[in-house]
Short mmCIF file of C-alpha atoms in Angstrom, two decimals:
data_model
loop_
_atom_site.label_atom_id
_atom_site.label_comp_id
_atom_site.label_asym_id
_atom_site.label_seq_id
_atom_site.Cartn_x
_atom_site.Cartn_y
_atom_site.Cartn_z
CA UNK A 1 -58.68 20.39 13.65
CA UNK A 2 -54.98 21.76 13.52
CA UNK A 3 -56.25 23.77 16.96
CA UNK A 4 -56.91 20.38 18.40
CA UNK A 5 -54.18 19.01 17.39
CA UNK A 6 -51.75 21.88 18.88
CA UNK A 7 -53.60 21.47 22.31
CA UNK A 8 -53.01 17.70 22.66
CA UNK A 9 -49.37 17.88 22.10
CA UNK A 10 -48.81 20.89 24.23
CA UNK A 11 -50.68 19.07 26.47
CA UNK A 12 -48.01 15.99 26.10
CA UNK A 13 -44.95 18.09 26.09
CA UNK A 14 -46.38 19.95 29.43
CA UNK A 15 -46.94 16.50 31.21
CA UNK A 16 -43.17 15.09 29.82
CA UNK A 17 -41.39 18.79 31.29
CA UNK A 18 -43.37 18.68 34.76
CA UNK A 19 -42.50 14.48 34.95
CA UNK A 20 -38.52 15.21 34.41
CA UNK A 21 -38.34 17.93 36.73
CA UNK A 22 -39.99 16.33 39.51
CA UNK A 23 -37.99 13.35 39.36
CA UNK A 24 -34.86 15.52 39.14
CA UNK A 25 -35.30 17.67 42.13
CA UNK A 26 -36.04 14.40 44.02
CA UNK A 27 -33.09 12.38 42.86
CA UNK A 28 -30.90 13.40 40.02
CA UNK A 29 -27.77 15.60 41.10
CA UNK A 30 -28.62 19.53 39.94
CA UNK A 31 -26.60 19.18 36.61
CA UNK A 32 -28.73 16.73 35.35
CA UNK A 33 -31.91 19.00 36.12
CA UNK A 34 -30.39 21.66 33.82
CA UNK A 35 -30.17 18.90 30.90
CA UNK A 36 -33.19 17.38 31.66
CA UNK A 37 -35.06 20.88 31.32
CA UNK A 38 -32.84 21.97 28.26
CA UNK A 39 -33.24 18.80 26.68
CA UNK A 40 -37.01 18.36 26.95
CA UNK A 41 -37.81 21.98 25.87
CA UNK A 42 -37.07 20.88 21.98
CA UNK A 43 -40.37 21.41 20.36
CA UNK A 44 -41.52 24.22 22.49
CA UNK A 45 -39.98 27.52 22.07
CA UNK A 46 -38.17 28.12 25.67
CA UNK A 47 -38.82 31.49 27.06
CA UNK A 48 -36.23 33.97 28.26
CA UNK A 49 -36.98 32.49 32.31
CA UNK A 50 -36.04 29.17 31.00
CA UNK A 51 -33.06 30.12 29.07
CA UNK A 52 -31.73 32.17 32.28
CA UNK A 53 -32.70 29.25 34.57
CA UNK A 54 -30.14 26.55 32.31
CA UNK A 55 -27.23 29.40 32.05
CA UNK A 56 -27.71 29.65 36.00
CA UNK A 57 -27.26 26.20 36.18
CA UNK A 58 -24.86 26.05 33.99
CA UNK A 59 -22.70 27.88 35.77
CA UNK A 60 -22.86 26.59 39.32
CA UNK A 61 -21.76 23.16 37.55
CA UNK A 62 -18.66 24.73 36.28
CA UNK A 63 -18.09 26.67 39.66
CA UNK A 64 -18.48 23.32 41.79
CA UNK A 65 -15.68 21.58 39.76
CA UNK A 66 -13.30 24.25 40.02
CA UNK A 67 -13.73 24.79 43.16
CA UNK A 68 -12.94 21.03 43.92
CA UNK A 69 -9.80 21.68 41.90
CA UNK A 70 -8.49 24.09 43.92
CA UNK A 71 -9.10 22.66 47.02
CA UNK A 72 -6.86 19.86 46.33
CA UNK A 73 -4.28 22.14 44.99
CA UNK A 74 -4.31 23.17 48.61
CA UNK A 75 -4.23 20.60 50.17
CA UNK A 76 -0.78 19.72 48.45
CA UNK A 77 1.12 22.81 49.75
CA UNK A 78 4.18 22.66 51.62
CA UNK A 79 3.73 22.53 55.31
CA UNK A 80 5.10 24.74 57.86
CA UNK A 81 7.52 22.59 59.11
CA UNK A 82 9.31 22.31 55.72
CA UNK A 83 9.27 25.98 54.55
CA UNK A 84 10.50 26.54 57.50
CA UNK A 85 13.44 23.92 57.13
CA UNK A 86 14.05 25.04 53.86
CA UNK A 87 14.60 28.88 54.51
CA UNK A 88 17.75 30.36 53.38
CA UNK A 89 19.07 27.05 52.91
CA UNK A 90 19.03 25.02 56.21
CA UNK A 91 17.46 21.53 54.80
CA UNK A 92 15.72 19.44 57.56
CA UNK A 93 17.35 15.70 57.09
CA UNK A 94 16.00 13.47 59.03
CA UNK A 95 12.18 14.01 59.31
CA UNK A 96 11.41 10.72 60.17
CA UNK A 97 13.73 10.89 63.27
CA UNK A 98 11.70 14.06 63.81
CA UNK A 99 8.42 13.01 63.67
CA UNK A 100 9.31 9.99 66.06
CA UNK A 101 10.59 12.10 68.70
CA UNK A 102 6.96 14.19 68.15
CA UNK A 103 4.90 10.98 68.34
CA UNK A 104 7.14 9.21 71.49
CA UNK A 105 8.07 11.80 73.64
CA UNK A 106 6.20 14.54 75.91
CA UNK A 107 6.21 17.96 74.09
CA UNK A 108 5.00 20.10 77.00
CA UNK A 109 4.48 19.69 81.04
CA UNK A 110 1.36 19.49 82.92
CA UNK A 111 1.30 23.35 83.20
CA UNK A 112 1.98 24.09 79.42
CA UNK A 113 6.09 24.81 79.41
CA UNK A 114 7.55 23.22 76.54
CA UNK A 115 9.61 20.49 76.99
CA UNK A 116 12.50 20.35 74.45
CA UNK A 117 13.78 18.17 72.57
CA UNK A 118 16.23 19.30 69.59
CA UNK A 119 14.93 18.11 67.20
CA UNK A 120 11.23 18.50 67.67
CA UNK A 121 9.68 20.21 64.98
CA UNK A 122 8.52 23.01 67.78
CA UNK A 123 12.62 23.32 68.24
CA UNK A 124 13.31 23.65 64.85
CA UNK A 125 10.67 26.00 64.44
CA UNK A 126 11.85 28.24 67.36
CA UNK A 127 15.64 28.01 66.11
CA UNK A 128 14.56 29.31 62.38
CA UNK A 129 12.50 32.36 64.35
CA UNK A 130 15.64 33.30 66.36
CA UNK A 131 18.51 32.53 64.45
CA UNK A 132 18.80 35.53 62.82
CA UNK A 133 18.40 37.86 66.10
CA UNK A 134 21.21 39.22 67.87
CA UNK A 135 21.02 37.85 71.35
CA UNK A 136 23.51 38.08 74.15
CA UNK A 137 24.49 35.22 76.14
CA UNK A 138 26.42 34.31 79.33
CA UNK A 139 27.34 30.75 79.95
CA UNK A 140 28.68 30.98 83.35
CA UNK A 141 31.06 28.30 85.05
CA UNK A 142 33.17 27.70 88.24
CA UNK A 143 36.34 26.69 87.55
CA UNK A 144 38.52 25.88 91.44
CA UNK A 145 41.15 23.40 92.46
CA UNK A 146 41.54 20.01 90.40
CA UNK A 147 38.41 21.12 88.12
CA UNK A 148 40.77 23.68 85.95
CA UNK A 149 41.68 20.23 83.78
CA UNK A 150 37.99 20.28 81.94
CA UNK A 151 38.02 23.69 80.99
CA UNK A 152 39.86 23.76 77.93
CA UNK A 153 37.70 20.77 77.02
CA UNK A 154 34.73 22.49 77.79
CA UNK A 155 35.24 25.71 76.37
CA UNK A 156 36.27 23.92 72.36
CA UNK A 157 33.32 21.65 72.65
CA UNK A 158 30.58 24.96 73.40
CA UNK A 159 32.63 26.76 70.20
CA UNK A 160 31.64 23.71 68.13
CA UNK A 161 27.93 23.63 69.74
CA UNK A 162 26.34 25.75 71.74
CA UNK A 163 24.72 28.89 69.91
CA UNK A 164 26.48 28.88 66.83
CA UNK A 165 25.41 32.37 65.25
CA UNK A 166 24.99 34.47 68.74
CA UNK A 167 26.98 36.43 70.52
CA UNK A 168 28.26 34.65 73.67
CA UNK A 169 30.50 35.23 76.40
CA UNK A 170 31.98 32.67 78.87
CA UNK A 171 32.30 33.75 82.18
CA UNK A 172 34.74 31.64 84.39
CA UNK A 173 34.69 31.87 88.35
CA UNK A 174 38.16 30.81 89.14
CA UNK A 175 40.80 30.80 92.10
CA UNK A 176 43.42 31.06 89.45
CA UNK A 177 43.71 33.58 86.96
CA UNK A 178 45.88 31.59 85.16
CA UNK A 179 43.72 28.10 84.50
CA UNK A 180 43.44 29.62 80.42
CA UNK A 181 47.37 30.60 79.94
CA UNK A 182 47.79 30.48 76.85
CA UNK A 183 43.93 31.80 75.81
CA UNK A 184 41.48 29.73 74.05
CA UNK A 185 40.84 31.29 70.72
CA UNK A 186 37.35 31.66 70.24
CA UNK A 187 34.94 32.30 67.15
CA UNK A 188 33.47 36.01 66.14
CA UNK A 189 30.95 37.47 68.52
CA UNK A 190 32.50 34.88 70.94
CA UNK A 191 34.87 36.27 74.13
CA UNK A 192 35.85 35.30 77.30
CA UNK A 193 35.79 36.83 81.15
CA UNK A 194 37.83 35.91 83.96
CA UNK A 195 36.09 35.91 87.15
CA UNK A 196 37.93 35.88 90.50
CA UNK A 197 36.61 33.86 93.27
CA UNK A 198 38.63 32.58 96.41
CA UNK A 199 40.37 29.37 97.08
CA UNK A 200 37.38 26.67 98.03
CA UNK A 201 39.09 23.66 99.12
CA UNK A 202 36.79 20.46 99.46
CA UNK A 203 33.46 19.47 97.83
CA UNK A 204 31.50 20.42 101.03
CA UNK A 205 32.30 24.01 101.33
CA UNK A 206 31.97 24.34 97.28
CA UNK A 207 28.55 23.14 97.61
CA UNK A 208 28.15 26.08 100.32
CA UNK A 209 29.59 28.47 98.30
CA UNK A 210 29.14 28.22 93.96
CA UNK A 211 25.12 29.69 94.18
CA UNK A 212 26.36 32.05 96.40
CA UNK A 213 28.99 33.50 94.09
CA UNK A 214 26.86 32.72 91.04
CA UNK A 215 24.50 35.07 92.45
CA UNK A 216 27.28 37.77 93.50
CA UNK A 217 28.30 37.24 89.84
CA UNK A 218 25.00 37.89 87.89
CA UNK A 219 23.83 40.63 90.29
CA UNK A 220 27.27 42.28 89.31
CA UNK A 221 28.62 43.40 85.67
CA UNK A 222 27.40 40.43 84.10
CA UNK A 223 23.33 41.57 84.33
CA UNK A 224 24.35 44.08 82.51
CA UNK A 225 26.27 42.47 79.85
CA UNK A 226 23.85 39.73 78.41
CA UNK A 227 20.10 38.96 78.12
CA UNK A 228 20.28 35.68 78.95
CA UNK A 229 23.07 33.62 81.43
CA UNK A 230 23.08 30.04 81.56
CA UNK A 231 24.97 27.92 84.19
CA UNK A 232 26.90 24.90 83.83
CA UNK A 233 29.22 22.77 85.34
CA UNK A 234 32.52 22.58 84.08
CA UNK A 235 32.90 18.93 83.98
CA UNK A 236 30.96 18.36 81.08
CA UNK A 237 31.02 18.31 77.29
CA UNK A 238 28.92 19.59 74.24
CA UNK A 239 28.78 16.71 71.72
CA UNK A 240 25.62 17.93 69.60
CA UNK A 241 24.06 21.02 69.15
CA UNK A 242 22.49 22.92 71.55
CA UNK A 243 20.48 26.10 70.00
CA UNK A 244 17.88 28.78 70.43
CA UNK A 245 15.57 26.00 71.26
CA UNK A 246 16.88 26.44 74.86
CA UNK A 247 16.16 30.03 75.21
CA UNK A 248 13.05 31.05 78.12
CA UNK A 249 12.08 33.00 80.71
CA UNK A 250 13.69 30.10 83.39
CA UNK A 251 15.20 26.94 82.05
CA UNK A 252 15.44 23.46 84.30
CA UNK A 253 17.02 20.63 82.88
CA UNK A 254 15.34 17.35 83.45
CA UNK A 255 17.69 14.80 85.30
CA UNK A 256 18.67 11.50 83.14
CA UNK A 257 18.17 8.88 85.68
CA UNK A 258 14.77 10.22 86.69
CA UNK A 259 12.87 11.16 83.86
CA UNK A 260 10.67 7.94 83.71
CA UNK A 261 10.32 7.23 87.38
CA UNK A 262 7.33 7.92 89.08
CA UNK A 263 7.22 10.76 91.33
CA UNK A 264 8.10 8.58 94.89
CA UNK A 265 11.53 7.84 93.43
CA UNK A 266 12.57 11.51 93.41
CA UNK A 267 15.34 11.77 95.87
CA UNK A 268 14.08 15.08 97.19
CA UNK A 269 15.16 16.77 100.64
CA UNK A 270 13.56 14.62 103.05
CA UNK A 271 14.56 16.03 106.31
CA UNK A 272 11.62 18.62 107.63
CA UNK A 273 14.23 20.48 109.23
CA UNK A 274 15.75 21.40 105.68
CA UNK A 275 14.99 25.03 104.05
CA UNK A 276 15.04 22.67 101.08
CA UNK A 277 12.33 19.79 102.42
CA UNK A 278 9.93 18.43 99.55
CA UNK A 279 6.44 17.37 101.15
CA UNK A 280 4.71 13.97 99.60
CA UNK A 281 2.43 16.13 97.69
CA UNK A 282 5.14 18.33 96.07
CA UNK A 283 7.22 18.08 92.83
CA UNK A 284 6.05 17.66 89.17
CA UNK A 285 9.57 16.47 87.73
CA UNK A 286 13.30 15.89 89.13
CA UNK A 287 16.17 18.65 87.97
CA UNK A 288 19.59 18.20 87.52
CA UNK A 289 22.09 21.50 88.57
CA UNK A 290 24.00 20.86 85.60
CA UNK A 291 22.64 22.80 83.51
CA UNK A 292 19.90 25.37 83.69
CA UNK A 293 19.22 29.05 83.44
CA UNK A 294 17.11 31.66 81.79
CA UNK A 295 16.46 35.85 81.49
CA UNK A 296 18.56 37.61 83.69
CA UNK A 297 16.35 38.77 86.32
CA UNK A 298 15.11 35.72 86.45
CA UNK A 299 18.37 34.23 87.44
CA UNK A 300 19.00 36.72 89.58
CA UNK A 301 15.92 35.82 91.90
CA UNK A 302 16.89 32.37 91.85
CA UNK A 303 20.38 32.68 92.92
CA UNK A 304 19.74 34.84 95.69
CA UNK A 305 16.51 32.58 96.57
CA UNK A 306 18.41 28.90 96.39
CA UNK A 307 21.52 31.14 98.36
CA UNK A 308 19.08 32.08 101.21
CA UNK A 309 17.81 28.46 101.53
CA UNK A 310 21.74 27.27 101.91
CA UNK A 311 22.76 29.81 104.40
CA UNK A 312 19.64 29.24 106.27
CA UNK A 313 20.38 25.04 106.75
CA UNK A 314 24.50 26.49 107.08
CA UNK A 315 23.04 28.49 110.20
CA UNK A 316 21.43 25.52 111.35
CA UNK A 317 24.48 22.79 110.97
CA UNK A 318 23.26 21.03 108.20
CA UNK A 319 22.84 20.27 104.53
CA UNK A 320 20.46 19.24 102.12
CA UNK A 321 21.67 15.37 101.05
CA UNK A 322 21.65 16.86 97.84
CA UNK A 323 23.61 19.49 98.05
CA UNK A 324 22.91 22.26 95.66
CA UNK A 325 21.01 20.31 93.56
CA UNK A 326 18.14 20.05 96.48
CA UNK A 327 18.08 23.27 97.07
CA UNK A 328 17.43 24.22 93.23
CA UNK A 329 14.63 21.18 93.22
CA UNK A 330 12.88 22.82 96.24
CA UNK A 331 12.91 26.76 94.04
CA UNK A 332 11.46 25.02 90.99
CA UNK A 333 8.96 23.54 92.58
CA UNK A 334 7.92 26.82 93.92
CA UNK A 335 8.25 28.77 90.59
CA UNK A 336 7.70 26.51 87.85
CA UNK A 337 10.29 27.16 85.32
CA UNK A 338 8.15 28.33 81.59
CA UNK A 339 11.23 26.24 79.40
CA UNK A 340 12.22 22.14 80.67
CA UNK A 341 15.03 21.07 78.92
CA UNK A 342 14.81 17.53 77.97
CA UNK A 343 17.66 15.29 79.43
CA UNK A 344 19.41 14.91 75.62
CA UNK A 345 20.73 18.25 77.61
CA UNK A 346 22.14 16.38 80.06
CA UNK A 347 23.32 13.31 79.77
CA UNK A 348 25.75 10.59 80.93
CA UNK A 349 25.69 6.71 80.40
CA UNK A 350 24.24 4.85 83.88
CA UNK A 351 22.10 1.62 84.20
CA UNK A 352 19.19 4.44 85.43
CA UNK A 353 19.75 6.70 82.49
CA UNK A 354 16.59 7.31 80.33
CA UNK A 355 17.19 6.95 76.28
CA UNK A 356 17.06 10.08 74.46
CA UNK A 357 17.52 10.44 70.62
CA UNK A 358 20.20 12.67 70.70
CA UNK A 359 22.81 13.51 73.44
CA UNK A 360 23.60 16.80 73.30
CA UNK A 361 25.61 17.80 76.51
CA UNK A 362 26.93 14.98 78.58
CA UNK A 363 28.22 15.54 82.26
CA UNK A 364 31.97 13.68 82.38
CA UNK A 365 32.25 13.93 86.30
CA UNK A 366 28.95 11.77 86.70
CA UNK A 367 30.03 9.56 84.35
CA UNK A 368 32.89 8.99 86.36
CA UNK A 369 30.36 8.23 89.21
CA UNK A 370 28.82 5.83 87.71
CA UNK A 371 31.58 3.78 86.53
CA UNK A 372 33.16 0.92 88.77
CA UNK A 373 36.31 1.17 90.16
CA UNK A 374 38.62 -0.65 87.37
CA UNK A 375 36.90 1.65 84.93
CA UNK A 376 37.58 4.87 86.83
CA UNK A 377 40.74 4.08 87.18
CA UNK A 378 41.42 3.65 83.17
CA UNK A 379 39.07 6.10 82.83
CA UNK A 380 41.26 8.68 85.03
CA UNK A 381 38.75 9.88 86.51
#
């Protein structure tokens, strides 16, 4: 009778077991399969399978939960952008400013050169990788005739902007060694080079000659003398800063009044008989000659190259309607420079002018252009 007994309810407790774990591999979550198996073994004595089978269990519950803590402990970390903002004390402060520039404006070209704006996070990125290297830089100017007046100007806005930190020298083609008498005094790591050059009177033959002596200049002592050489006109002021964002192989800056025009209202060379010509099919963007440079054999090819092009029209009796500046579109086109400068690099305030969120270099001659007569005239310009 007890036998009897002892078979039905095994029997019962067998059919209750097999029930709960079929219904929990079918549809109750894996923890509750443990419990289920744990909890229904009561009146019969669990063997050592079953006792490994709930620690097993067991532990893949307490595994799964910790591994969800973790991942959102993760997921809270600092990103790049701010440890990088944060190191040795240089705080971003405006990251919404920054992340509107990242969301609004083009952040590389159609063949994958960056395209910099200051306060990208890519340019604050780049400025906390080279900050701390010792880099030598040339920031080359011509300096003739009636243009000595901005050069004092010049020369105190790039000590309050341009490369803070590096070591820089200013190199200044003049007809007249004594434009800086008295000296400017300059920061540490900061000097100064005079740079003869003879008397060009007139815009026309200036336009003839400045590539030509800026590459006489850089194929002399001054490729020996810096890494990188940047030219500039010397008309122009620094009003925010310009840092190691800049820095590349070759460096264009993007002209202000064309930036968001399509590609037909480029005033390229037009004439075909022009070393400088620009076919219909050329010509990604439009580049000022303000500003622009890069490595210095880099700079050295393009001097020579853009000099070539103007003694070749010169032999011919003409000019690019452009002057300089068309012969410098017609290089880049040809060697796409690996660094465009955004025009918060150069800047002046004309009805064509594009916004930009910062101006960091503006160009006071063209501003001068594009004023009206009654303005240039208070303006002294």
């Amino acid at each position: 009778m007890k036998t009897a007994n002892m078979e039905e309810i095994s029997k019962k407790v067998k059919k209750k077991t097999h029930h709960c774990t079929r219904v929990d591999e079918d549809k109750l979550p894996l923890f509750h399969c443990a419990l289920c198996v744990c909890r229904h073994a009561g009146p019969v004595r669990m063997n050592r399978i079953q006792l490994l089978l709930c620690c097993f269990l067991l532990s893949l519950i307490i595994y799964f939960f910790n591994g969800r803590r973790a991942a959102a402990s993760l997921e809270s970390a600092h990103p790049l952008s701010q440890v990088l903002g944060m190191k040795d004390g240089m705080i971003l402060k405006d990251m919404s400013s920054m992340k509107t520039v990242d969301s609004k404006t083009p952040q590389e070209t159609s063949w994958g050169a960056p395209m910099v704006w200051g306060d990208s996070h890519n340019s604050v990125w780049r400025r906390a990788k080279l900050s701390e290297r010792g880099i030598r830089i040339g920031l080359l100017a011509l300096v003739v005739g009636t243009y000595a007046r901005f050069v004092r100007h010049f020369l105190y806005s790039a000590e309050n902007h341009f490369l803070p930190g590096q070591m820089v020298t200013y190199y200044i083609l003049t007809d007249n060694p004594r434009t800086l008498d008295p000296p400017v005094e300059l920061g540490p790591g900061r000097q100064m080079k005079m740079l003869p050059a003879a008397e060009l009177p007139g815009w026309d033959r200036l336009a003839y000659r400045r590539m030509v002596l800026f590459a006489e200049a850089i194929w002399g002592s001054i490729g020996k003398e810096v890494d990188y050489i940047f030219c500039a006109d010397i008309d122009q002021e620094f009003v925010g800063p310009v840092g190691e964002e800049i820095l590349g192989d070759l460096v264009a800056t993007l002209h202000p009044e064309f930036f968001e025009m399509p590609r037909n209202n480029f005033p390229y060379e037009d004439q075909e008989e022009s070393s400088a010509c620009v076919e219909e099919d050329e010509g990604d963007y439009y580049y000022t000659s303000e500003f622009y440079g890069g490595v210095v054999s880099q700079m050295r090819r393009l001097a020579r190259e853009c000099s070539l092009l103007i003694l070749q029209d010169q032999a011919n009796n003409m000019m690019a309607k452009g002057l300089e500046e068309s012969y410098l579109n017609r290089y880049l086109i040809d060697h796409r420079p690996t660094c465009v400068l955004s025009p918060e690099y150069s800047w002046w305030d004309s009805p064509l002018t594009a916004h930009v969120p910062k101006k960091r270099l503006v160009s006071l001659g063209r501003q001068c252009e594009a004023y009206d007569i009654e303005k240039r005239e208070l303006q002294r310009c």
